[in-house]
Tab-separated table of C-alpha atoms (C1' of nucleotides) in Angstrom:
chain	number	residue	atom	x	y	z
A	1	MET	CA	-36.542	96.189	174.978
A	2	ASN	CA	-36.253	99.862	174.703
A	3	GLU	CA	-38.861	101.873	176.081
A	4	ALA	CA	-38.638	104.701	173.552
A	5	ALA	CA	-39.610	101.996	170.749
A	6	GLU	CA	-42.390	100.214	172.410
A	7	ASN	CA	-45.387	102.004	171.048
A	8	SER	CA	-43.376	103.433	167.943
A	9	PRO	CA	-43.256	101.888	164.607
A	10	GLU	CA	-40.219	100.316	163.711
A	11	TRP	CA	-37.835	103.096	162.910
A	12	SER	CA	-36.224	101.361	159.843
A	13	ASP	CA	-39.847	101.824	158.401
A	14	ILE	CA	-39.587	105.458	159.039
A	15	GLY	CA	-36.348	105.882	157.808
A	16	THR	CA	-37.053	104.393	154.289
A	17	GLN	CA	-39.877	106.896	153.833
A	18	VAL	CA	-38.091	109.795	155.004
A	19	THR	CA	-38.064	112.911	152.451
A	20	ARG	CA	-35.641	115.662	152.268
A	21	LEU	CA	-38.039	117.959	153.736
A	22	VAL	CA	-38.258	115.759	156.994
A	23	ARG	CA	-34.521	115.836	157.167
A	24	GLU	CA	-34.183	119.349	156.913
A	25	ILE	CA	-36.874	119.963	159.726
A	26	ILE	CA	-35.078	117.557	161.897
A	27	ALA	CA	-31.470	119.349	161.340
A	28	ARG	CA	-33.329	122.484	162.154
A	29	VAL	CA	-35.213	121.448	165.106
A	30	ALA	CA	-32.141	119.767	166.464
A	31	ASP	CA	-29.711	122.538	166.446
A	32	LYS	CA	-27.897	123.882	169.354
A	33	TRP	CA	-30.443	126.156	170.873
A	34	THR	CA	-33.879	125.097	169.874
A	35	MET	CA	-34.278	122.311	172.722
A	36	PRO	CA	-32.788	124.460	175.471
A	37	ILE	CA	-35.358	127.408	174.415
A	38	ILE	CA	-38.161	125.081	174.208
A	39	GLU	CA	-37.493	123.642	177.448
A	40	ALA	CA	-37.121	127.015	179.171
A	41	LEU	CA	-40.600	127.973	177.661
A	42	HIS	CA	-41.981	124.894	178.857
A	43	GLU	CA	-40.609	125.560	182.370
A	44	GLU	CA	-41.898	129.257	182.277
A	45	PRO	CA	-44.784	129.871	180.054
A	46	ASN	CA	-45.296	133.476	179.093
A	47	ALA	CA	-41.465	134.396	179.821
A	48	ARG	CA	-40.137	137.721	178.833
A	49	PHE	CA	-37.088	138.193	176.628
A	50	ASN	CA	-34.650	138.885	179.343
A	51	GLN	CA	-36.045	136.224	181.385
A	52	LEU	CA	-35.546	133.672	178.734
A	53	GLN	CA	-31.957	134.886	178.175
A	54	ARG	CA	-31.240	134.221	181.753
A	55	ALA	CA	-32.969	130.790	181.553
A	56	VAL	CA	-31.241	129.579	178.526
A	57	ASP	CA	-27.619	129.765	179.947
A	58	GLY	CA	-24.864	131.040	177.501
A	59	ILE	CA	-27.183	132.255	174.583
A	60	SER	CA	-26.377	135.785	173.314
A	61	GLN	CA	-28.990	138.256	172.823
A	62	LYS	CA	-28.448	137.998	169.120
A	63	VAL	CA	-28.799	134.509	168.830
A	64	LEU	CA	-31.814	134.245	171.124
A	65	THR	CA	-33.472	136.830	168.897
A	66	GLN	CA	-32.853	134.876	165.781
A	67	SER	CA	-33.920	131.595	167.321
A	68	LEU	CA	-37.201	132.982	168.643
A	69	ARG	CA	-37.963	134.604	165.195
A	70	GLN	CA	-37.260	131.241	163.592
A	71	LEU	CA	-39.484	129.312	166.124
A	72	GLU	CA	-42.176	131.908	165.825
A	73	SER	CA	-41.960	131.544	161.819
A	74	GLU	CA	-42.228	127.770	162.255
A	75	GLY	CA	-45.346	127.983	164.596
A	76	LEU	CA	-43.546	126.662	167.507
A	77	VAL	CA	-43.495	129.669	169.641
A	78	GLU	CA	-46.114	132.548	169.964
A	79	ARG	CA	-44.818	136.129	170.422
A	80	THR	CA	-47.188	138.570	172.115
A	81	ALA	CA	-46.051	142.191	172.294
A	82	TYR	CA	-47.884	144.623	174.887
A	83	ALA	CA	-48.163	148.098	173.730
A	84	GLU	CA	-46.670	149.662	177.041
A	85	THR	CA	-43.677	151.730	178.111
A	86	PRO	CA	-41.566	149.913	178.831
A	87	PRO	CA	-42.412	147.347	176.221
A	88	ARG	CA	-43.370	143.828	177.449
A	89	VAL	CA	-43.053	140.915	175.099
A	90	GLU	CA	-44.106	137.388	176.148
A	91	TYR	CA	-43.130	133.862	174.502
A	92	LYS	CA	-44.943	130.829	175.004
A	93	LEU	CA	-44.783	127.542	173.298
A	94	THR	CA	-47.701	126.728	170.827
A	95	PRO	CA	-49.295	123.257	171.022
A	96	LEU	CA	-47.032	122.362	168.075
A	97	GLY	CA	-44.070	123.376	170.143
A	98	GLU	CA	-45.237	121.603	173.118
A	99	SER	CA	-45.479	118.477	170.958
A	100	LEU	CA	-41.888	118.861	169.671
A	101	GLY	CA	-40.668	118.841	173.419
A	102	GLU	CA	-42.717	115.850	174.033
A	103	ALA	CA	-41.190	114.105	170.807
A	104	PHE	CA	-37.750	114.985	172.021
A	105	CYS	CA	-38.200	113.345	175.329
A	106	GLY	CA	-37.015	110.037	174.102
A	107	VAL	CA	-33.733	111.700	173.342
A	108	TRP	CA	-33.544	113.373	176.451
A	109	ILE	CA	-34.048	110.120	178.539
A	110	TRP	CA	-31.668	108.365	176.167
A	111	ALA	CA	-28.919	111.025	176.974
A	112	GLU	CA	-29.329	110.957	180.644
A	113	LYS	CA	-29.245	107.129	180.652
A	114	HIS	CA	-26.168	106.999	178.668
A	115	CYS	CA	-24.137	110.317	179.111
A	116	GLN	CA	-21.883	108.400	181.790
A	117	GLN	CA	-21.021	105.576	179.296
A	118	ILE	CA	-20.327	108.063	176.596
A	119	GLU	CA	-17.871	110.191	178.633
A	120	ALA	CA	-16.275	106.824	179.547
A	121	SER	CA	-15.948	105.777	175.720
A	122	ARG	CA	-14.577	109.151	174.901
A	123	ALA	CA	-11.925	108.856	177.590
A	124	ALA	CA	-11.057	105.381	176.577
A	125	PHE	CA	-10.822	106.455	172.883
A	126	GLN	CA	-8.325	109.096	173.920
A	127	GLU	CA	-6.193	106.781	175.753
A	128	LYS	CA	-5.865	104.512	172.874
A	129	ARG	CA	-4.971	107.194	170.455
A	130	LYS	CA	-1.953	107.964	172.752
B	1	MET	CA	-52.636	112.616	173.541
B	2	ASN	CA	-49.491	112.411	171.996
B	3	GLU	CA	-48.068	108.917	171.227
B	4	ALA	CA	-44.332	109.825	172.064
B	5	ALA	CA	-45.336	110.769	175.673
B	6	GLU	CA	-47.624	108.045	176.500
B	7	ASN	CA	-44.998	105.815	177.931
B	8	SER	CA	-42.348	108.563	178.913
B	9	PRO	CA	-42.242	110.255	182.289
B	10	GLU	CA	-43.471	113.809	181.888
B	11	TRP	CA	-40.774	115.750	180.006
B	12	SER	CA	-41.015	118.645	182.495
B	13	ASP	CA	-39.694	116.221	185.145
B	14	ILE	CA	-36.635	115.469	182.983
B	15	GLY	CA	-36.004	118.986	182.010
B	16	THR	CA	-35.683	120.161	185.685
B	17	GLN	CA	-32.998	117.330	186.335
B	18	VAL	CA	-30.998	117.920	183.286
B	19	THR	CA	-27.137	118.553	183.613
B	20	ARG	CA	-24.866	120.459	181.559
B	21	LEU	CA	-23.375	116.985	180.346
B	22	VAL	CA	-26.869	115.951	179.187
B	23	ARG	CA	-27.365	119.079	177.076
B	24	GLU	CA	-23.994	118.682	175.562
B	25	ILE	CA	-24.693	115.313	174.611
B	26	ILE	CA	-28.015	115.880	173.053
B	27	ALA	CA	-26.504	119.178	171.075
B	28	ARG	CA	-23.770	116.626	169.817
B	29	VAL	CA	-25.845	113.902	168.658
B	30	ALA	CA	-28.240	116.245	167.244
B	31	ASP	CA	-26.128	117.755	164.815
B	32	LYS	CA	-26.720	117.840	161.241
B	33	TRP	CA	-25.181	114.485	160.151
B	34	THR	CA	-25.324	112.329	163.001
B	35	MET	CA	-28.840	111.049	162.474
B	36	PRO	CA	-28.450	110.429	158.560
B	37	ILE	CA	-25.344	108.473	159.357
B	38	ILE	CA	-26.997	106.372	161.938
B	39	GLU	CA	-30.010	105.905	159.681
B	40	ALA	CA	-27.710	104.632	156.903
B	41	LEU	CA	-25.791	102.311	159.159
B	42	HIS	CA	-29.133	100.931	160.411
B	43	GLU	CA	-30.283	100.373	156.844
B	44	GLU	CA	-27.010	98.723	155.784
B	45	PRO	CA	-25.156	97.200	158.637
B	46	ASN	CA	-21.451	96.537	158.021
B	47	ALA	CA	-21.311	99.466	155.370
B	48	ARG	CA	-18.157	100.246	153.891
B	49	PHE	CA	-16.733	104.002	153.836
B	50	ASN	CA	-17.578	104.865	150.312
B	51	GLN	CA	-20.803	102.989	150.517
B	52	LEU	CA	-21.848	105.017	153.485
B	53	GLN	CA	-20.814	108.241	151.577
B	54	ARG	CA	-23.020	107.584	148.830
B	55	ALA	CA	-26.009	106.458	151.193
B	56	VAL	CA	-25.635	109.788	153.353
B	57	ASP	CA	-26.155	112.147	150.354
B	58	GLY	CA	-24.496	115.519	150.464
B	59	ILE	CA	-21.756	114.657	153.037
B	60	SER	CA	-18.291	115.281	151.992
B	61	GLN	CA	-15.413	112.820	152.661
B	62	LYS	CA	-13.717	114.926	155.246
B	63	VAL	CA	-16.863	115.567	157.338
B	64	LEU	CA	-17.938	111.750	156.918
B	65	THR	CA	-14.450	110.923	158.464
B	66	GLN	CA	-14.657	113.360	161.108
B	67	SER	CA	-18.367	112.243	161.995
B	68	LEU	CA	-17.390	108.432	162.009
B	69	ARG	CA	-14.428	108.974	164.213
B	70	GLN	CA	-16.586	110.943	166.651
B	71	LEU	CA	-19.296	108.292	166.609
B	72	GLU	CA	-16.892	105.694	167.165
B	73	SER	CA	-15.154	107.636	170.219
B	74	GLU	CA	-18.545	107.865	171.758
B	75	GLY	CA	-19.156	104.060	171.336
B	76	LEU	CA	-22.073	104.449	168.881
B	77	VAL	CA	-20.317	103.153	166.004
B	78	GLU	CA	-17.848	100.312	165.555
B	79	ARG	CA	-15.152	100.379	162.868
B	80	THR	CA	-13.638	97.199	161.626
B	81	ALA	CA	-10.396	97.410	159.268
B	82	TYR	CA	-9.348	94.184	157.573
B	83	ALA	CA	-5.543	93.909	156.586
B	84	GLU	CA	-6.259	93.461	152.863
B	85	THR	CA	-5.091	95.363	149.894
B	86	PRO	CA	-6.994	97.297	148.759
B	87	PRO	CA	-8.065	98.017	152.447
B	88	ARG	CA	-11.672	97.022	153.511
B	89	VAL	CA	-13.273	98.966	156.499
B	90	GLU	CA	-16.586	98.270	157.558
B	91	TYR	CA	-18.707	100.163	160.020
B	92	LYS	CA	-21.560	99.179	162.058
B	93	LEU	CA	-23.787	100.452	164.808
B	94	THR	CA	-23.141	99.418	168.348
B	95	PRO	CA	-26.132	98.491	170.602
B	96	LEU	CA	-25.906	101.943	172.189
B	97	GLY	CA	-26.010	103.491	168.569
B	98	GLU	CA	-29.190	101.516	167.742
B	99	SER	CA	-30.779	102.726	170.663
B	100	LEU	CA	-30.110	106.340	169.948
B	101	GLY	CA	-31.786	105.572	166.607
B	102	GLU	CA	-34.980	104.296	168.448
B	103	ALA	CA	-34.699	107.247	170.925
B	104	PHE	CA	-34.859	109.594	167.868
B	105	CYS	CA	-37.901	107.755	166.404
B	106	GLY	CA	-40.210	110.061	168.286
B	107	VAL	CA	-38.626	113.441	166.599
B	108	TRP	CA	-38.750	111.550	163.284
B	109	ILE	CA	-42.415	110.889	163.485
B	110	TRP	CA	-43.032	114.256	164.973
B	111	ALA	CA	-41.120	115.729	161.681
B	112	GLU	CA	-43.114	113.543	159.258
B	113	LYS	CA	-46.377	114.482	160.836
B	114	HIS	CA	-45.930	118.281	161.034
B	115	CYS	CA	-43.505	119.144	158.258
B	116	GLN	CA	-46.317	120.070	155.911
B	117	GLN	CA	-47.607	122.465	158.775
B	118	ILE	CA	-44.417	123.995	159.403
B	119	GLU	CA	-43.754	124.694	155.732
B	120	ALA	CA	-47.116	126.505	155.645
B	121	SER	CA	-46.363	128.442	158.862
B	122	ARG	CA	-43.098	129.604	157.188
B	123	ALA	CA	-44.619	130.748	154.116
B	124	ALA	CA	-47.493	132.674	156.121
B	125	PHE	CA	-44.717	134.350	158.169
B	126	GLN	CA	-42.906	135.500	155.038
B	127	GLU	CA	-46.135	136.834	153.770
B	128	LYS	CA	-46.977	138.874	156.936
B	129	ARG	CA	-43.524	140.193	156.953
B	130	LYS	CA	-43.957	141.712	153.407
C	1	DC	C1'	-10.175	101.916	149.123
C	2	DA	C1'	-10.054	104.525	152.866
C	3	DG	C1'	-8.659	107.788	154.211
C	4	DT	C1'	-4.941	112.340	155.645
C	5	DA	C1'	-3.431	117.109	154.594
C	6	DT	C1'	-4.151	121.810	153.002
C	7	DC	C1'	-6.257	125.711	151.499
C	8	DC	C1'	-9.795	128.668	151.698
C	9	DA	C1'	-14.795	130.651	151.268
C	10	DG	C1'	-18.923	131.053	153.742
C	11	DT	C1'	-21.279	131.007	157.938
C	12	DT	C1'	-21.882	131.257	163.009
C	13	DG	C1'	-21.974	133.791	166.732
C	14	DG	C1'	-19.948	136.970	170.360
C	15	DA	C1'	-19.101	141.705	171.819
C	16	DT	C1'	-20.336	146.092	171.465
C	17	DA	C1'	-23.117	150.229	170.541
C	18	DC	C1'	-27.323	152.229	169.614
C	19	DT	C1'	-33.037	152.811	169.468
C	20	DG	C1'	-38.249	152.960	169.943
D	1	DC	C1'	-37.403	146.370	178.040
D	2	DA	C1'	-36.597	144.240	173.904
D	3	DG	C1'	-34.779	144.529	170.567
D	4	DT	C1'	-31.523	146.131	165.895
D	5	DA	C1'	-27.077	147.167	163.529
D	6	DT	C1'	-22.375	146.533	162.902
D	7	DC	C1'	-17.788	144.656	163.350
D	8	DC	C1'	-15.172	140.850	163.493
D	9	DA	C1'	-12.828	136.314	165.331
D	10	DA	C1'	-13.494	131.563	165.156
D	11	DC	C1'	-15.335	127.483	163.549
D	12	DT	C1'	-17.392	124.642	159.542
D	13	DG	C1'	-17.323	122.552	155.685
D	14	DG	C1'	-16.269	122.001	150.749
D	15	DA	C1'	-12.810	121.151	146.961
D	16	DT	C1'	-8.540	119.534	145.782
D	17	DA	C1'	-4.405	116.908	146.224
D	18	DC	C1'	-1.785	113.352	147.917
D	19	DT	C1'	-0.762	108.447	150.530
D	20	DG	C1'	-0.377	103.543	152.515
DNA sequence: CAGTATCCAGTTGGATACTG
DNA sequence: CAGTATCCAACTGGATACTG
């Protein structure tokens, strides 16, 4: 039995009820950068902008700004600007943001457990295609 | 307490161990179409190509083909072609594919539970910006 | 039916320069 | 420091036409 499903309703039940809105939300939060940012903010609460950019690894300033604004608009991240010079801005997860991280935990565990197998599959598929 | 975290290790523990490969896998499977396709295949095992395209709602033939090839290469989907005319090709989830669906269950539940709140947040954010 | 091939418009995102 | 603004190259993905 799979540990991620033990205390969840059968996911087929969920699937049949799903609305367009839910799908849109999932597609949104499951993009390239959302989880890395949420992870970084979980690791370092009240992180500042440049600190976050270093933590996220590979994200550009532009995309980090965009992502943070979106996460803020969705209530997943809270932004606090202090009126100082030089300016200081801190970001932290809201409880909703933390709960998304927890919800994603199952996927993370799945990926850790099976990433070797997936890599092997890809390699085998390439071989077969030759 | 959040139901998704009840029987998982603390996700901060996971985060610190995460490798580049795991992140890449997550970014891959968490794209726009992977979950809708896996959901459709879970609902209708042994679905045929056109059946799948109708089920997934909005996906183009090209992208469905690409996605299925990728899922196949990763060992999440099994493709069976029957040597008939007209050709018949059936797709189904592998056990690995099923397990990904189960792992994603937590995110699905999260999205269902909070989508109203997120919509409200977005609206409020728009208002504030005016 | 189950694709492949091609064209092309729209979006994404990096690099760079500039600002309060 | 924490962004905003702009330009532009690359990738994504839809529409269409064609094929075994």
